[in-house]
Amino acid sequence: MLKNYFKIAFRNLWRHKGFSILNIGGLAVGMAAAFLIMLYVGFELSYDTMFPKKERIYMLVSDIKTPSDSYQIPVIDWSVLEKITPRFPEIETSTRIMDLSLSIQKGTENFQEKRSLAADSTFFQIFGIKLLKGNPNEALRAPLSLVLSETGARKYFGSENPIGKRLKIMNGEYTAQVTGVMEDLPHNTQIEADYLLSISTYTQIIDPSLDTSWANYEPRGYVLLAENTNTENLVSKINTYLDEVDGDKMKAANLFVKQDLELITDVYLHSTRIGNGSPNIGKVYIFSLIAVFILLIAGINFINLTTARSVERAKEVGIRKVVGAQKKQLMLQFVGESLIVTLLAFFLGIAIATLALPYFNALAGQTVASGIFINWSYIALFFGIALAMGLAAGTYPALVLSSFRPVSVLKGKFSTTRSGAFLRKGLVVGQFSLSIVLIIGTLVMYNQMHFMQNQDLGFVKDRLLILDTDNDPKQQLLSDHLKTNPNIISIGKASTVPGGGGNKSSALSLMENSQGQDQTLTADRYIIDENYLDQLDIKLLAGRNFSRELASDSTQAIIVNEKVVDLLGYANAEEAIGASFDQWGRNGQIIGVVENFHAESLKREIGPLSFVFDPKQSRLLTLKVAATDLSRTLNFVEDSWKQFLPNTRFEYYFLDEFFDRQYRSEQRFNNLFLSFAVLAIFISCLGLLGLASYSTKQRRREIGIRKIVGASVPGIVNLLSKEFIKLVGIAFLIAVPVAWFGMHKWLQDFAYRIELSWWIFALAGLLAIGIAMLTVSFQAIKAAIANPVKAIRTE
């Protein structure tokens, strides 16, 4: 009997190949898409979960309040861990980590290693990262100690044992000794590094004052807490103690600091202090919902297609009942056939996901998974989903078709119930509601990205070529030589450029406010020359630019932006000119005020910004180049670089491209969202096609009679399409408030954002109706042009 069921099932699938391809293919594509999304969500949720003591590792963060502003930052003062670690027994140990772009020289080649960190000697004790060679307790203790990952060791030493070998670092200024080789770190961690330099290199050699400085915020801090520590009580005790130790400094500087603790496994997903300032958990929620949407749409589609097909088998069931088939046997047959289809779709979906994984990794911008079978629990989950869909899709037609009287069916009197039609239409409304939500989301995201990338930034970023010389002593010689090329319009110098290139730093500053009092604020600090503002077309609202003719400009002058003027309480930019300042040992007066410009992504509000004049400390060369003969200009720049800086790797970037990298994460997110939205709409169309097919088959005699009495093809197409347009209209009304709420919440992550205009929702509705019309018209036209005689022959 079971063998017979399988034989009948496969015969039906083979006899109706087009239907089978639609049914199995639609479900397989939906399951593959949802499976890939699950891999992405699992990857995001696994961030920083690989550390053995992850439940006890916390990131120490800082909340800073000044009279004018407040800041929540993911870094700490250099000396705070040294103060609190021995004081509180709840803290077993602590470590500082500082992000680096480390230049490493071997022979005549110089490499700029961006995956680098400076770390305390307790680094391995806290994170439990396996050290393959070397002593984990000593590897980062001495200054100029360097630990390499397996990848880094192979890059510089091949198959040789690197322990004890030396590498020149920081443009050859220092020589570091390799003291360890660690295992490669995975991609799903914020402790990303192929090179670890002992932080004592900075605190004992480069700047011995760091360990005793106050309010110098640069490293990240991590603590390993004792088991069962009450973190709220510990934070309270830490802040009380620091008030006692540093309270006088805080009052004198009018700057008040509080510390907090964030569990390391929560930082990436929930912290607002890292990255672009918005928690990553939002993306996880959105993609999880999309996965659920796609599975629901695929499941609804499968049920509708299965139902539409099953009505054609009513006479087959009637004959089987006449010759003695029992209701239980018929139900088993239908459910079994449905399960066969869903299992075929499951295996096809796994195959599609396997083939699509490399493309998906590229679209996500990271290796979300190296293979489909890395987590068998996901495979088991989707196998269970396939079984559930098979049971759901097979049970309904099995109950309906096995319950009617065979005599009525054989006489042609079989018809579907009103509740069955309502169910199918409700499923289609649900499908298109979800699809319209995705269409609206795609339109909103596209418009927000277009808005950010085309917004007036307040500076000009076109045709600016940036070279990072890392303060090489021959920087000026290179600059003088580059000026000889007529295609290089001007050359400036800076420590950083908008978008975070170079050495971005923030400075604790005292500035005279409108009341004549010293006011503390934290301002981003750019070190520039006299050409920089003109090159970027940053507008001066009051005062003047820096000048090489005035020696005091390099020691006693500062330029600020409008935001600083507002925070200091001045009515206009002119009033701030001449106000005194004290910033990192530099004392003098404000000599100029520039118009606010977006130095960072439009996800962030414009903050206080200051410029100081010191060409010798400006590591970046900014070249304004002509648009013509660009390739020849680049060749000239590269040849000049090799002539004057032969031991430094030649690297460059254009400011416009570099600035837009800040939106790379949003672009990838939007591309993923768009891809899955298109898939969801495609699967929804298959469901609509199924219902249209079902409806036209039910009304084929009616259509035949209408044609005989004179109905036109357009009239019949309109008749059949009208009810589906109504369904899409209902879906639109349901989708609009849901989409508005979701997109309104998503836009709150952007300081500068578009308005949710009515036309976005109207366009989404028109697109949905257009897609529905195209889908339904295929079946409607096919039914309208069919021979009416064939349709009514059995009457």
Short mmCIF file of N, CA and C in Angstrom, two decimals, residues 178-236:
data_model
loop_
_atom_site.label_atom_id
_atom_site.label_comp_id
_atom_site.label_asym_id
_atom_site.label_seq_id
_atom_site.Cartn_x
_atom_site.Cartn_y
_atom_site.Cartn_z
N VAL A 178 59.62 39.22 18.73
CA VAL A 178 58.48 38.30 18.72
C VAL A 178 58.56 37.40 19.95
N THR A 179 57.54 37.45 20.78
CA THR A 179 57.53 36.68 22.03
C THR A 179 56.43 35.62 22.07
N GLY A 180 55.61 35.56 21.04
CA GLY A 180 54.54 34.56 21.05
C GLY A 180 53.83 34.46 19.72
N VAL A 181 53.19 33.31 19.51
CA VAL A 181 52.33 33.08 18.35
C VAL A 181 51.00 32.56 18.87
N MET A 182 49.93 33.25 18.55
CA MET A 182 48.60 32.86 19.03
C MET A 182 47.77 32.31 17.88
N GLU A 183 46.71 31.59 18.21
CA GLU A 183 45.81 31.09 17.19
C GLU A 183 45.08 32.26 16.53
N ASP A 184 44.70 32.05 15.28
CA ASP A 184 43.95 33.09 14.58
C ASP A 184 42.61 33.32 15.28
N LEU A 185 42.26 34.59 15.42
CA LEU A 185 40.98 34.93 16.06
C LEU A 185 39.86 34.87 15.03
N PRO A 186 38.67 34.44 15.42
CA PRO A 186 37.55 34.40 14.47
C PRO A 186 37.10 35.81 14.10
N HIS A 187 36.22 35.89 13.10
CA HIS A 187 35.74 37.20 12.64
C HIS A 187 34.66 37.76 13.55
N ASN A 188 33.97 36.91 14.29
CA ASN A 188 32.86 37.38 15.10
C ASN A 188 33.31 37.77 16.51
N THR A 189 34.27 38.68 16.56
CA THR A 189 34.73 39.22 17.83
C THR A 189 35.22 40.63 17.62
N GLN A 190 35.11 41.44 18.65
CA GLN A 190 35.64 42.81 18.60
C GLN A 190 37.09 42.88 19.04
N ILE A 191 37.63 41.73 19.48
CA ILE A 191 39.06 41.66 19.81
C ILE A 191 39.77 41.14 18.56
N GLU A 192 39.75 41.93 17.50
CA GLU A 192 40.31 41.51 16.21
C GLU A 192 41.76 41.93 16.12
N ALA A 193 42.65 40.97 15.91
CA ALA A 193 44.07 41.33 15.76
C ALA A 193 44.86 40.15 15.21
N ASP A 194 45.81 40.49 14.36
CA ASP A 194 46.84 39.55 13.94
C ASP A 194 48.18 39.91 14.58
N TYR A 195 48.22 41.08 15.25
CA TYR A 195 49.46 41.56 15.85
C TYR A 195 49.14 42.23 17.18
N LEU A 196 49.79 41.76 18.25
CA LEU A 196 49.62 42.33 19.58
C LEU A 196 50.96 42.91 20.04
N LEU A 197 50.96 44.22 20.30
CA LEU A 197 52.15 44.89 20.81
C LEU A 197 51.93 45.18 22.29
N SER A 198 52.95 44.94 23.09
CA SER A 198 52.81 45.20 24.54
C SER A 198 52.49 46.67 24.76
N ILE A 199 51.48 46.93 25.58
CA ILE A 199 51.07 48.32 25.82
C ILE A 199 52.13 49.07 26.63
N SER A 200 53.01 48.32 27.29
CA SER A 200 54.11 48.97 28.01
C SER A 200 55.06 49.68 27.05
N THR A 201 55.00 49.34 25.77
CA THR A 201 55.77 50.08 24.76
C THR A 201 55.39 51.55 24.78
N TYR A 202 54.11 51.82 25.01
CA TYR A 202 53.63 53.20 25.06
C TYR A 202 53.82 53.81 26.43
N THR A 203 53.51 53.04 27.48
CA THR A 203 53.53 53.63 28.82
C THR A 203 54.92 53.74 29.42
N GLN A 204 55.90 53.01 28.86
CA GLN A 204 57.25 53.09 29.41
C GLN A 204 58.27 53.71 28.45
N ILE A 205 58.01 53.67 27.14
CA ILE A 205 58.99 54.19 26.18
C ILE A 205 58.47 55.43 25.45
N ILE A 206 57.31 55.31 24.82
CA ILE A 206 56.82 56.40 23.98
C ILE A 206 56.32 57.57 24.81
N ASP A 207 55.53 57.30 25.86
CA ASP A 207 54.99 58.38 26.70
C ASP A 207 54.83 57.87 28.14
N PRO A 208 55.90 57.94 28.94
CA PRO A 208 55.83 57.42 30.32
C PRO A 208 54.81 58.11 31.21
N SER A 209 54.27 59.24 30.78
CA SER A 209 53.29 59.96 31.61
C SER A 209 51.89 59.38 31.49
N LEU A 210 51.68 58.44 30.55
CA LEU A 210 50.33 57.93 30.31
C LEU A 210 49.72 57.29 31.54
N ASP A 211 50.49 56.49 32.27
CA ASP A 211 49.95 55.76 33.42
C ASP A 211 49.52 56.67 34.56
N THR A 212 50.00 57.90 34.58
CA THR A 212 49.64 58.83 35.66
C THR A 212 48.76 59.97 35.16
N SER A 213 48.46 59.99 33.86
CA SER A 213 47.64 61.07 33.32
C SER A 213 46.18 60.90 33.74
N TRP A 214 45.44 61.98 33.68
CA TRP A 214 44.01 61.92 34.00
C TRP A 214 43.20 62.52 32.86
N ALA A 215 42.05 61.93 32.58
CA ALA A 215 41.14 62.40 31.52
C ALA A 215 41.77 62.29 30.15
N ASN A 216 42.61 61.28 29.98
CA ASN A 216 43.19 60.99 28.66
C ASN A 216 42.57 59.67 28.19
N TYR A 217 41.52 59.79 27.38
CA TYR A 217 40.69 58.63 27.03
C TYR A 217 41.10 58.06 25.68
N GLU A 218 41.71 56.85 25.74
CA GLU A 218 42.15 56.22 24.50
C GLU A 218 41.98 54.71 24.50
N PRO A 219 42.42 53.99 25.54
CA PRO A 219 42.31 52.52 25.48
C PRO A 219 40.91 52.02 25.84
N ARG A 220 40.62 50.80 25.43
CA ARG A 220 39.45 50.09 25.92
C ARG A 220 39.87 49.33 27.17
N GLY A 221 38.97 49.18 28.11
CA GLY A 221 39.29 48.48 29.35
C GLY A 221 38.39 47.28 29.57
N TYR A 222 38.99 46.16 29.99
CA TYR A 222 38.23 44.94 30.27
C TYR A 222 38.62 44.42 31.65
N VAL A 223 37.62 43.93 32.39
CA VAL A 223 37.88 43.36 33.71
C VAL A 223 37.32 41.95 33.76
N LEU A 224 38.01 41.08 34.48
CA LEU A 224 37.52 39.73 34.76
C LEU A 224 37.04 39.72 36.19
N LEU A 225 35.74 39.54 36.37
CA LEU A 225 35.15 39.60 37.71
C LEU A 225 35.08 38.22 38.35
N ALA A 226 35.10 38.23 39.67
CA ALA A 226 34.93 36.99 40.42
C ALA A 226 33.51 36.47 40.21
N GLU A 227 33.32 35.19 40.39
CA GLU A 227 32.01 34.60 40.19
C GLU A 227 31.00 35.19 41.17
N ASN A 228 29.75 35.32 40.68
CA ASN A 228 28.62 35.81 41.47
C ASN A 228 28.80 37.25 41.93
N THR A 229 29.57 38.03 41.20
CA THR A 229 29.74 39.45 41.54
C THR A 229 28.48 40.22 41.17
N ASN A 230 28.02 41.07 42.08
CA ASN A 230 26.90 41.96 41.79
C ASN A 230 27.46 43.19 41.10
N THR A 231 27.25 43.28 39.79
CA THR A 231 27.89 44.35 39.01
C THR A 231 27.35 45.74 39.37
N GLU A 232 26.07 45.84 39.72
CA GLU A 232 25.52 47.15 40.09
C GLU A 232 26.19 47.68 41.35
N ASN A 233 26.37 46.81 42.34
CA ASN A 233 27.05 47.24 43.56
C ASN A 233 28.51 47.61 43.28
N LEU A 234 29.16 46.82 42.42
CA LEU A 234 30.55 47.09 42.12
C LEU A 234 30.70 48.44 41.40
N VAL A 235 29.83 48.72 40.44
CA VAL A 235 29.88 50.00 39.73
C VAL A 235 29.70 51.15 40.70
N SER A 236 28.77 51.01 41.62
CA SER A 236 28.53 52.06 42.62
C SER A 236 29.77 52.29 43.47
#
